[in-house]
GROMACS .gro file of C-alpha atoms in nm:
model
  267
    1MET     CA    1   0.519   2.719  -3.391
    2LYS     CA    2   0.184   2.721  -3.226
    3LYS     CA    3   0.109   2.369  -3.371
    4ILE     CA    4   0.431   2.227  -3.223
    5SER     CA    5   0.369   2.383  -2.876
    6PHE     CA    6   0.002   2.236  -2.894
    7LEU     CA    7   0.144   1.883  -2.979
    8LEU     CA    8   0.382   1.916  -2.713
    9LEU     CA    9   0.140   1.988  -2.476
   10ILE     CA   10  -0.095   1.709  -2.567
   11LEU     CA   11   0.210   1.460  -2.547
   12ALA     CA   12   0.293   1.604  -2.193
   13CYS     CA   13  -0.070   1.547  -2.101
   14GLN     CA   14  -0.082   1.184  -2.229
   15TYR     CA   15   0.258   1.112  -2.042
   16THR     CA   16   0.109   1.266  -1.715
   17PHE     CA   17  -0.184   1.049  -1.734
   18SER     CA   18  -0.005   0.744  -1.831
   19GLN     CA   19   0.130   0.679  -1.486
   20THR     CA   20   0.002   0.460  -1.213
   21LYS     CA   21  -0.083   0.578  -0.866
   22LEU     CA   22  -0.045   0.314  -0.596
   23LEU     CA   23  -0.165   0.405  -0.240
   24SER     CA   24  -0.109   0.171   0.071
   25TRP     CA   25  -0.297   0.224   0.390
   26ASN     CA   26  -0.304   0.040   0.728
   27LEU     CA   27  -0.669   0.094   0.804
   28GLU     CA   28  -0.657  -0.005   1.169
   29ASN     CA   29  -0.903  -0.276   1.249
   30PHE     CA   30  -1.092  -0.236   0.928
   31GLY     CA   31  -1.418  -0.419   0.974
   32LYS     CA   32  -1.777  -0.380   1.095
   33SER     CA   33  -1.667  -0.104   1.358
   34LYS     CA   34  -1.599   0.156   1.061
   35SER     CA   35  -1.929   0.350   1.025
   36GLU     CA   36  -2.074   0.455   0.699
   37GLU     CA   37  -1.940   0.818   0.756
   38THR     CA   38  -1.594   0.689   0.805
   39ILE     CA   39  -1.622   0.444   0.509
   40ASN     CA   40  -1.720   0.750   0.311
   41TYR     CA   41  -1.435   0.963   0.424
   42ILE     CA   42  -1.192   0.689   0.339
   43ALA     CA   43  -1.339   0.660  -0.012
   44ASN     CA   44  -1.301   1.036  -0.071
   45SER     CA   45  -0.943   0.995   0.038
   46LEU     CA   46  -0.877   0.725  -0.222
   47LYS     CA   47  -1.069   0.804  -0.526
   48ASP     CA   48  -0.789   0.979  -0.708
   49TYR     CA   49  -0.569   0.679  -0.716
   50ASP     CA   50  -0.558   0.374  -0.922
   51ILE     CA   51  -0.468   0.091  -0.683
   52ILE     CA   52  -0.525   0.058  -0.304
   53ALA     CA   53  -0.331  -0.187  -0.101
   54ILE     CA   54  -0.503  -0.222   0.259
   55GLN     CA   55  -0.356  -0.379   0.562
   56GLU     CA   56  -0.525  -0.486   0.890
   57VAL     CA   57  -0.859  -0.577   0.735
   58VAL     CA   58  -1.041  -0.797   1.015
   59ALA     CA   59  -1.018  -1.187   0.942
   60GLY     CA   60  -1.375  -1.238   1.014
   61TYR     CA   61  -1.685  -1.166   0.791
   62GLY     CA   62  -1.689  -0.804   0.900
   63GLY     CA   63  -1.346  -0.733   0.738
   64ALA     CA   64  -1.451  -0.866   0.399
   65LYS     CA   65  -1.773  -0.677   0.414
   66ALA     CA   66  -1.597  -0.355   0.524
   67VAL     CA   67  -1.393  -0.389   0.177
   68ALA     CA   68  -1.703  -0.437  -0.021
   69ARG     CA   69  -1.868  -0.147   0.136
   70LEU     CA   70  -1.568   0.063   0.039
   71ALA     CA   71  -1.541  -0.049  -0.305
   72ASP     CA   72  -1.920   0.026  -0.337
   73GLU     CA   73  -1.875   0.367  -0.194
   74LEU     CA   74  -1.581   0.429  -0.445
   75ASN     CA   75  -1.806   0.320  -0.732
   76ARG     CA   76  -2.044   0.598  -0.661
   77LYS     CA   77  -1.749   0.859  -0.717
   78GLY     CA   78  -1.727   0.850  -1.083
   79ALA     CA   79  -1.517   0.533  -1.166
   80LYS     CA   80  -1.550   0.161  -1.159
   81TRP     CA   81  -1.373  -0.025  -0.911
   82ASP     CA   82  -1.301  -0.390  -0.843
   83TYR     CA   83  -1.146  -0.564  -0.535
   84VAL     CA   84  -0.989  -0.887  -0.421
   85ILE     CA   85  -0.947  -0.993  -0.049
   86SER     CA   86  -0.704  -1.251   0.080
   87GLU     CA   87  -0.778  -1.553   0.304
   88PRO     CA   88  -0.696  -1.487   0.673
   89THR     CA   89  -0.297  -1.500   0.712
   90SER     CA   90  -0.161  -1.818   0.861
   91SER     CA   91  -0.043  -1.661   1.179
   92SER     CA   92  -0.092  -1.883   1.475
   93ALA     CA   93   0.148  -1.713   1.715
   94TYR     CA   94   0.002  -1.361   1.652
   95LYS     CA   95  -0.295  -1.178   1.521
   96THR     CA   96  -0.428  -1.326   1.198
   97GLU     CA   97  -0.570  -1.074   0.944
   98ARG     CA   98  -0.671  -1.028   0.587
   99TYR     CA   99  -0.532  -0.808   0.303
  100ALA     CA  100  -0.703  -0.638   0.033
  101PHE     CA  101  -0.654  -0.457  -0.319
  102ILE     CA  102  -0.904  -0.231  -0.474
  103TRP     CA  103  -0.826  -0.086  -0.828
  104LYS     CA  104  -0.984   0.111  -1.111
  105THR     CA  105  -1.093  -0.125  -1.377
  106SER     CA  106  -1.053   0.144  -1.655
  107LYS     CA  107  -0.692   0.177  -1.577
  108LEU     CA  108  -0.574  -0.150  -1.470
  109LYS     CA  109  -0.635  -0.520  -1.532
  110LYS     CA  110  -0.551  -0.785  -1.264
  111ILE     CA  111  -0.361  -1.083  -1.404
  112GLY     CA  112  -0.437  -1.422  -1.279
  113LYS     CA  113  -0.525  -1.485  -0.899
  114ALA     CA  114  -0.383  -1.298  -0.603
  115TRP     CA  115  -0.200  -1.520  -0.350
  116LEU     CA  116  -0.049  -1.523  -0.002
  117GLU     CA  117   0.311  -1.614   0.019
  118LYS     CA  118   0.349  -1.990   0.048
  119LYS     CA  119   0.721  -2.075   0.090
  120TYR     CA  120   0.797  -1.841   0.392
  121HIS     CA  121   0.433  -1.840   0.540
  122LEU     CA  122   0.575  -1.995   0.866
  123GLU     CA  123   0.868  -1.764   0.901
  124ILE     CA  124   0.668  -1.451   0.820
  125ASP     CA  125   0.369  -1.408   1.056
  126ARG     CA  126   0.128  -1.237   0.839
  127GLU     CA  127   0.263  -1.354   0.508
  128PRO     CA  128   0.247  -1.105   0.209
  129TYR     CA  129  -0.040  -1.100  -0.026
  130PHE     CA  130   0.066  -1.085  -0.396
  131CYS     CA  131  -0.124  -0.932  -0.672
  132THR     CA  132  -0.017  -0.868  -1.033
  133PHE     CA  133  -0.168  -0.578  -1.241
  134GLN     CA  134  -0.121  -0.480  -1.605
  135TYR     CA  135  -0.120  -0.123  -1.720
  136GLU     CA  136  -0.131  -0.107  -2.107
  137ASN     CA  137   0.123  -0.389  -2.191
  138LYS     CA  138   0.331  -0.370  -1.875
  139GLN     CA  139   0.303  -0.571  -1.554
  140PHE     CA  140   0.395  -0.533  -1.190
  141THR     CA  141   0.322  -0.742  -0.881
  142VAL     CA  142   0.235  -0.558  -0.541
  143ALA     CA  143   0.338  -0.745  -0.236
  144ASN     CA  144   0.080  -0.634   0.042
  145PHE     CA  145   0.234  -0.659   0.385
  146HIS     CA  146   0.185  -0.598   0.766
  147ALA     CA  147   0.471  -0.681   0.986
  148ILE     CA  148   0.443  -0.778   1.348
  149THR     CA  149   0.473  -0.497   1.602
  150LYS     CA  150   0.804  -0.339   1.674
  151ASN     CA  151   0.830  -0.496   2.025
  152LYS     CA  152   0.801  -0.839   1.856
  153GLN     CA  153   1.110  -0.748   1.644
  154PRO     CA  154   0.966  -0.715   1.274
  155GLU     CA  155   1.323  -0.760   1.151
  156THR     CA  156   1.317  -1.123   1.222
  157GLU     CA  157   1.054  -1.181   0.956
  158ILE     CA  158   1.142  -0.890   0.713
  159LYS     CA  159   1.490  -1.060   0.656
  160TYR     CA  160   1.323  -1.329   0.447
  161PHE     CA  161   1.216  -1.050   0.197
  162LYS     CA  162   1.555  -1.078   0.041
  163PHE     CA  163   1.470  -1.431  -0.080
  164LEU     CA  164   1.134  -1.320  -0.257
  165PRO     CA  165   1.289  -1.160  -0.577
  166ASP     CA  166   1.465  -1.498  -0.641
  167GLU     CA  167   1.149  -1.690  -0.572
  168TYR     CA  168   0.970  -1.482  -0.816
  169PRO     CA  169   1.230  -1.407  -1.074
  170THR     CA  170   0.971  -1.316  -1.346
  171LEU     CA  171   0.770  -1.061  -1.140
  172ASN     CA  172   0.834  -0.695  -1.121
  173LEU     CA  173   0.780  -0.671  -0.727
  174ILE     CA  174   0.673  -0.375  -0.544
  175PHE     CA  175   0.671  -0.430  -0.152
  176ALA     CA  176   0.422  -0.210   0.011
  177GLY     CA  177   0.274  -0.178   0.354
  178ASP     CA  178   0.336  -0.144   0.732
  179PHE     CA  179   0.673  -0.276   0.809
  180ASN     CA  180   0.684  -0.157   1.154
  181CYS     CA  181   1.046  -0.093   1.102
  182PRO     CA  182   1.221   0.225   0.939
  183GLN     CA  183   1.382   0.203   0.597
  184SER     CA  184   1.725   0.295   0.752
  185HIS     CA  185   1.718  -0.050   0.941
  186THR     CA  186   1.987  -0.291   0.821
  187VAL     CA  187   1.739  -0.562   0.750
  188PHE     CA  188   1.656  -0.376   0.430
  189ASN     CA  189   2.027  -0.371   0.302
  190PRO     CA  190   2.005  -0.694   0.112
  191LEU     CA  191   1.704  -0.563  -0.080
  192LYS     CA  192   1.886  -0.214  -0.131
  193LYS     CA  193   2.197  -0.414  -0.272
  194MET     CA  194   1.975  -0.594  -0.519
  195GLY     CA  195   1.869  -0.249  -0.652
  196TYR     CA  196   1.566  -0.197  -0.438
  197GLN     CA  197   1.469   0.157  -0.301
  198SER     CA  198   1.229   0.300  -0.053
  199ILE     CA  199   0.981   0.564  -0.176
  200LEU     CA  200   1.012   0.746   0.168
  201VAL     CA  201   1.301   0.846   0.370
  202ASP     CA  202   1.267   0.984   0.736
  203GLN     CA  203   0.903   1.012   0.685
  204LYS     CA  204   0.699   0.922   0.992
  205THR     CA  205   0.351   0.757   0.923
  206SER     CA  206   0.191   0.649   1.230
  207LEU     CA  207  -0.019   0.882   1.471
  208LYS     CA  208   0.066   0.974   1.820
  209GLN     CA  209  -0.206   0.976   2.084
  210GLU     CA  210  -0.175   1.355   2.107
  211CYS     CA  211   0.000   1.618   1.901
  212LYS     CA  212   0.280   1.773   2.114
  213ASN     CA  213   0.435   2.107   1.981
  214ASP     CA  214   0.255   2.040   1.635
  215LYS     CA  215   0.424   1.706   1.599
  216CYS     CA  216   0.148   1.440   1.548
  217LEU     CA  217   0.326   1.145   1.379
  218ALA     CA  218   0.530   0.889   1.592
  219SER     CA  219   0.716   0.637   1.372
  220GLU     CA  220   0.863   0.557   1.041
  221PHE     CA  221   0.676   0.243   0.970
  222ASP     CA  222   0.480   0.248   0.633
  223ASN     CA  223   0.686   0.239   0.308
  224MET     CA  224   0.717   0.085  -0.037
  225TYR     CA  225   1.030  -0.082  -0.198
  226PHE     CA  226   1.083  -0.090  -0.576
  227LYS     CA  227   1.359  -0.204  -0.822
  228THR     CA  228   1.497   0.120  -0.966
  229SER     CA  229   1.604  -0.067  -1.295
  230LYS     CA  230   1.227  -0.164  -1.367
  231ILE     CA  231   1.034   0.121  -1.220
  232ASN     CA  232   1.046   0.492  -1.292
  233THR     CA  233   0.962   0.716  -0.996
  234ILE     CA  234   0.724   1.001  -1.097
  235ASP     CA  235   0.627   1.125  -0.739
  236SER     CA  236   0.557   0.989  -0.382
  237GLY     CA  237   0.424   1.111  -0.068
  238VAL     CA  238   0.185   1.082   0.217
  239ILE     CA  239  -0.168   1.205   0.304
  240ALA     CA  240  -0.183   1.386   0.636
  241PHE     CA  241  -0.553   1.321   0.672
  242TYR     CA  242  -0.546   1.386   1.049
  243LYS     CA  243  -0.501   1.758   0.982
  244ASN     CA  244  -0.881   1.766   0.892
  245PHE     CA  245  -0.976   1.685   1.237
  246ASN     CA  246  -1.001   1.864   1.561
  247SER     CA  247  -0.789   1.603   1.759
  248LEU     CA  248  -0.588   1.282   1.689
  249LYS     CA  249  -0.851   1.114   1.895
  250GLN     CA  250  -1.121   1.181   1.608
  251ALA     CA  251  -0.861   1.113   1.335
  252ARG     CA  252  -0.761   0.787   1.492
  253ILE     CA  253  -1.134   0.665   1.426
  254ILE     CA  254  -1.018   0.640   1.061
  255SER     CA  255  -0.679   0.486   1.143
  256ASP     CA  256  -0.378   0.509   1.345
  257HIS     CA  257  -0.165   0.530   1.036
  258ILE     CA  258  -0.163   0.788   0.743
  259PRO     CA  259  -0.180   0.666   0.376
  260ILE     CA  260   0.140   0.662   0.167
  261TRP     CA  261   0.119   0.678  -0.210
  262PHE     CA  262   0.368   0.624  -0.510
  263GLU     CA  263   0.315   0.750  -0.874
  264PHE     CA  264   0.533   0.555  -1.117
  265SER     CA  265   0.578   0.402  -1.464
  266VAL     CA  266   0.712   0.070  -1.560
  267ASN     CA  267   1.016   0.049  -1.773
   0.00000   0.00000   0.00000
């Protein structure tokens, strides 16, 4: 009986460690303005995850260098990490940026090249950045995205996301990032009808300027969307990092968004 219990415990542990942990974070204006202290704080926040999707990387040289600094800091914390950075988005009407992925090489393998969305790059201001990863023998593709701001009506570009599953029919897509739009918005209904689901519901993710009555979060902007027939949810949540600071002003030096995370397995 003891042997059986021990075997079950081993199997349970293997099951627990066989999952993938994806974290998404809009690291506001991520570039040369981020100090070494800030980079170190971010690395400590990320080190227990497997893939990091970053939005709002500065388009210039300082943005790419900041990602390299972050990966270098992560490499000092007990695991080997690699990274890839997008070209600047093709936005001409708004603010061009870069995206980045950082991942643990012992856990995941990057498949092929990452790419910025080509077909709808004119309709979507900061077109999504796709990267395919493999864990053991199963693959999934993360579409990293940062929508235009709420006052510019992000739903006018998110509506094109309903075409992306058909554009990439062989890929197991996970849409992750800052949508500047709550999951309850009707623009997500077409994806939901296709079997996609958000990892968060009624969870605010952007920081206010100041906490009022212990309420520090402003809007439900950041999320991930995955196909329930292809992905098994293990857990999901947010990191309320601002609670480690004396004020939101101090916390906002890191970012004006909190990280969101998704632990899952692939069918």
